[in-house]
Amino acid sequence: YPKNFKDEELTPSVFSARRSTEHYHYRMVRCKGCGLVFSKSILSEEDLLDLYSKSSVTFGDVTEYLRRDYWRPLQEHLVNRKLSSALEIGCSSGFFLEELKEQGFKAVKGCEPSREAKSKASESIRDDIKTTFFKGKSTFPEDKFDLICSFQTLDHISDPGDFLKNCRQVLKPGGLVYFVTHNVDALPAKLMKDKSPIIDVEHIYLFNRKTLPKALESHGFKVLRVGSLQNSYPLRYWLRMFPLKSSLKKPILSALERVRLSEWSPAIRAGNIYAVAERV
């Protein structure tokens, strides 16, 4: 897909997660060898940090659904494992850190560049969140965590290979990583093509069910499971994210609210995949 914006149009709001505004993107290409989709241009690390640090939290009304959806695939891999410490990279307001604490993790840490996101975290975990990009052992001690989670963040990383090396540094031997990413080969992405929300300037690399485990295996991880994530957002959220003009969205949402369907939250495989892997 060709580039569709001017550089001066990039603002912090464009880098806010799950927004419903216009989707800008650089030229997006696909590797004919492995199928990895990626952006031919990348902003500098300094520019990215500046934009993400000023970005807003635009999905606070669906975090209760995200907590449940993200926890479900992980729990079966925690059976018979004594895990007590966890790190979430790109933790936003820390809602999943709260879930981990409720599920029995004693020590949780988060890494999140958005200052607004940290300000919205509950007082119980706010001090455990660092507002910066994750840089491995220069951010956290080596061999510190039993579990590392990252949700819809690996797509945003300018060097995923270096990112996975850094994850391995701070993960204990035998510890788990758990990633959720967009699936660039899912049916919604194929149907919507460059109108899909995942074709976006935020997303530098887009994975599928083959390239995600391949990346993990090539950086010292044994993949335990790759699967499709079920999302259970309310209908109002699906409508907000669907690429329709606002003049059409508003009357449809009003109609759903009148018949009390806007909060209905069916579990849908909407094009997200997850991988659970072990440090070997």
C-alpha positions as MATLAB code, in Angstrom:
seq = 'YPKNFKDEELTPSVFSARRSTEHYHYRMVRCKGCGLVFSKSILSEEDLLDLYSKSSVTFGDVTEYLRRDYWRPLQEHLVNRKLSSALEIGCSSGFFLEELKEQGFKAVKGCEPSREAKSKASESIRDDIKTTFFKGKSTFPEDKFDLICSFQTLDHISDPGDFLKNCRQVLKPGGLVYFVTHNVDALPAKLMKDKSPIIDVEHIYLFNRKTLPKALESHGFKVLRVGSLQNSYPLRYWLRMFPLKSSLKKPILSALERVRLSEWSPAIRAGNIYAVAERV';
ca = [
       0.000    0.000    0.000;
       1.450    3.457   -0.877;
       2.025    6.185    1.697;
      -1.177    8.202    2.232;
      -0.273   11.238    4.360;
       2.018   14.226    4.737;
       4.620   14.101    7.490;
       3.261   17.234    9.179;
      -0.060   15.434    9.758;
       1.490   13.198   12.417;
       0.328   14.281   15.881;
       0.147   12.580   19.299;
      -3.549   11.838   18.710;
      -2.605    9.765   15.666;
      -0.520    7.574   17.998;
      -3.310    7.026   20.538;
      -4.350    3.387   20.709;
      -7.694    2.275   19.253;
      -8.696    5.676   18.032;
     -11.428    6.045   15.410;
      -9.788    8.778   13.330;
      -8.259    8.585    9.853;
      -5.654    5.834    9.480;
      -2.384    7.101    8.074;
       0.375    4.766    6.951;
       3.745    4.782    5.265;
       4.381    2.527    2.270;
       3.573   -0.993    3.480;
       5.217   -4.008    1.829;
       5.239   -7.798    2.272;
       8.281  -10.049    2.317;
       7.838  -12.630   -0.452;
       9.943  -15.096    1.531;
       8.298  -15.256    4.986;
       5.144  -13.147    4.638;
       6.089  -10.463    7.163;
       4.384   -7.130    6.406;
       6.278   -3.999    7.368;
       6.618   -0.259    6.867;
       9.321    0.902    4.451;
       9.828    4.064    6.506;
      10.254    4.363   10.257;
      10.266    7.450   12.456;
      13.311    7.998   14.625;
      13.366    6.609   18.162;
      13.276   10.167   19.505;
      10.217   11.101   17.436;
       8.388    7.927   18.412;
       9.078    8.448   22.120;
       7.864   12.043   21.886;
       4.635   11.068   20.113;
       3.863    8.095   22.355;
       4.663   10.021   25.534;
       2.016   12.593   24.552;
      -0.586   10.112   23.301;
      -3.950    9.672   25.019;
      -5.826    6.659   26.352;
      -8.859    6.293   24.083;
     -10.111    2.851   25.107;
     -10.685    3.203   28.844;
     -14.311    2.127   28.471;
     -13.351   -1.384   27.297;
     -10.530   -2.327   29.690;
     -12.817   -4.634   31.678;
     -13.313   -6.685   28.494;
      -9.600   -6.631   27.684;
      -8.685   -7.938   31.126;
     -10.900  -10.971   30.634;
      -9.955  -11.591   26.995;
      -6.201  -11.358   27.607;
      -6.246  -13.532   30.728;
      -8.171  -16.426   29.196;
      -5.443  -17.874   26.867;
      -2.710  -17.446   29.479;
      -4.199  -19.211   32.475;
      -3.785  -22.785   31.187;
      -0.033  -22.226   30.832;
       0.334  -21.181   34.480;
      -0.843  -24.512   35.887;
       1.927  -26.208   37.912;
       4.229  -23.210   37.469;
       5.350  -21.140   40.434;
       5.186  -17.681   38.927;
       5.222  -14.648   41.187;
       6.735  -11.732   39.215;
       5.491  -10.226   35.969;
       6.321   -7.383   33.591;
       3.931   -5.883   31.073;
       5.477   -3.858   28.247;
       3.138   -1.218   26.849;
       0.880   -1.524   29.886;
      -1.218    1.627   29.270;
      -3.168    2.395   32.469;
      -2.060   -0.882   34.062;
      -5.430   -2.643   33.910;
      -3.841   -6.031   33.146;
      -1.284   -5.561   35.928;
      -4.272   -5.320   38.241;
      -5.621   -8.552   36.778;
      -2.291  -10.299   37.379;
      -2.270   -9.180   41.003;
      -5.809  -10.457   41.465;
      -4.719  -13.781   39.950;
      -1.950  -14.172   42.548;
       1.174  -12.494   41.169;
       3.070  -10.909   44.058;
       5.206   -8.394   42.143;
       4.162   -6.649   38.924;
       5.937   -3.979   36.907;
       4.897   -2.032   33.832;
       6.615   -0.067   31.094;
       4.567    2.574   29.255;
       5.740    5.747   27.440;
       2.385    7.593   27.666;
       2.339    9.936   30.642;
      -1.441   10.230   30.487;
      -1.799    6.447   30.631;
       0.250    6.241   33.829;
      -1.759    9.079   35.377;
      -4.916    6.998   34.868;
      -3.484    3.940   36.615;
      -4.886    3.024   40.009;
      -2.866    4.146   43.020;
      -2.121    0.519   43.869;
       0.079    0.056   40.780;
       0.925    3.561   39.500;
       4.344    3.606   41.167;
       5.180    0.258   39.525;
       4.939    1.750   35.999;
       7.959    3.298   34.284;
       7.194    5.937   31.635;
       9.788    5.032   29.032;
      10.544    2.654   26.191;
      11.603   -0.824   27.291;
      15.361   -1.364   26.876;
      16.013   -4.696   28.539;
      18.539   -4.812   31.354;
      19.035   -1.056   31.220;
      15.370   -0.715   32.289;
      15.025   -3.720   34.633;
      17.515   -6.171   36.233;
      18.545   -9.343   34.382;
      16.701  -12.617   35.070;
      14.085  -10.803   37.148;
      10.652  -11.846   35.858;
       8.744  -15.118   35.643;
       6.371  -13.708   33.016;
       6.532  -10.953   30.399;
       3.313   -9.813   28.696;
       2.873   -7.446   25.785;
      -0.446   -6.730   24.102;
      -0.682   -5.055   20.689;
       2.786   -3.608   21.254;
       5.175   -5.778   19.230;
       3.611   -4.316   16.051;
       4.805   -0.850   17.154;
       8.427   -1.758   17.884;
      11.009   -0.368   15.453;
      13.371   -3.325   16.020;
      11.424   -6.417   17.155;
      14.553   -8.590   17.109;
      16.304   -6.336   19.600;
      13.074   -6.144   21.618;
      12.894   -9.945   21.926;
      16.573  -10.095   22.950;
      15.812   -7.539   25.663;
      12.826   -9.573   26.843;
      15.051  -12.633   27.147;
      17.579  -10.667   29.231;
      15.135   -9.769   32.000;
      13.179  -13.053   31.925;
      14.194  -15.883   34.228;
      15.303  -19.164   32.586;
      12.131  -21.179   32.040;
      10.013  -18.039   32.286;
       7.166  -17.275   29.889;
       6.473  -14.541   27.364;
       2.924  -13.885   26.218;
       2.306  -11.658   23.195;
      -0.887  -10.579   21.482;
      -0.604   -8.967   18.040;
      -2.742   -8.231   15.025;
      -2.914  -10.986   12.408;
      -2.234   -9.367    9.040;
      -3.620  -12.438    7.249;
      -6.914  -12.574    9.163;
     -10.111  -12.290    7.142;
     -11.028   -8.730    8.304;
      -7.596   -7.437    7.234;
      -7.877   -9.148    3.855;
     -11.362   -7.781    3.248;
     -10.681   -4.191    4.321;
      -7.141   -4.059    2.853;
      -5.649   -0.578    3.403;
      -8.870    0.535    5.136;
      -8.193   -1.914    7.954;
      -7.320   -0.223   11.280;
      -4.151   -2.335   11.461;
      -2.700   -0.686    8.334;
      -1.547    2.311   10.286;
       1.488    4.536   10.813;
       1.804    3.173   14.365;
       2.299   -0.362   13.090;
       5.808   -0.923   11.797;
       5.645   -4.727   11.594;
       2.539   -6.865   11.135;
       2.736  -10.580   11.912;
       0.759  -13.702   11.080;
       0.531  -17.221   12.537;
       3.863  -18.168   10.925;
       6.018  -15.065   11.358;
       5.177  -14.457   15.038;
       6.413  -17.876   16.272;
       9.340  -17.717   13.842;
      10.486  -14.449   15.426;
      10.250  -15.967   18.906;
      12.068  -19.173   17.974;
      14.923  -17.269   16.349;
      15.557  -15.360   19.611;
      15.817  -18.178   22.137;
      12.204  -19.059   22.893;
      10.323  -22.331   22.634;
       6.798  -21.642   21.377;
       4.160  -23.452   23.446;
       1.024  -22.193   21.750;
      -0.120  -19.915   18.922;
      -3.841  -19.229   18.722;
      -6.592  -16.831   17.727;
      -7.711  -14.462   20.455;
     -11.406  -14.065   21.153;
     -12.432  -10.446   21.726;
     -15.651   -9.656   23.567;
     -16.063   -5.908   23.088;
     -19.569   -4.382   23.150;
     -21.200   -3.615   19.801;
     -20.721    0.129   20.311;
     -16.949   -0.437   20.274;
     -17.009   -2.531   17.080;
     -19.040    0.198   15.398;
     -16.690    2.921   16.568;
     -13.674    1.119   15.059;
     -15.358    0.088   11.799;
     -14.279    2.246    8.797;
     -17.587    4.080    8.304;
     -18.235    7.814    8.120;
     -19.396    9.356   11.384;
     -22.602   10.486    9.661;
     -23.492    6.790    9.320;
     -22.108    5.597   12.660;
     -24.168    7.951   14.811;
     -27.635    6.870   13.627;
     -26.655    3.181   13.753;
     -25.382    3.551   17.321;
     -28.546    5.423   18.312;
     -30.649    2.610   16.881;
     -28.624   -0.014   18.799;
     -29.062    1.925   22.028;
     -32.819    2.169   21.517;
     -33.120   -1.601   21.238;
     -30.594   -2.081   24.062;
     -28.013   -3.874   21.928;
     -25.124   -1.396   22.083;
     -23.670   -3.109   25.176;
     -24.041   -6.667   23.867;
     -20.572   -8.227   23.817;
     -20.334  -11.401   21.740;
     -16.974  -13.226   21.675;
     -15.526  -12.745   18.177;
     -12.266  -13.792   16.558;
     -11.627  -10.363   15.094;
      -8.133  -10.886   13.715;
      -5.821  -10.973   16.743;
      -3.383  -13.777   17.501;
      -1.450  -14.706   20.615;
       1.724  -16.653   21.297;
       2.954  -18.152   24.562;
       6.618  -19.137   24.648;
       9.239  -20.236   27.150;
      12.798  -18.997   27.561;
      15.069  -21.970   26.832;
];
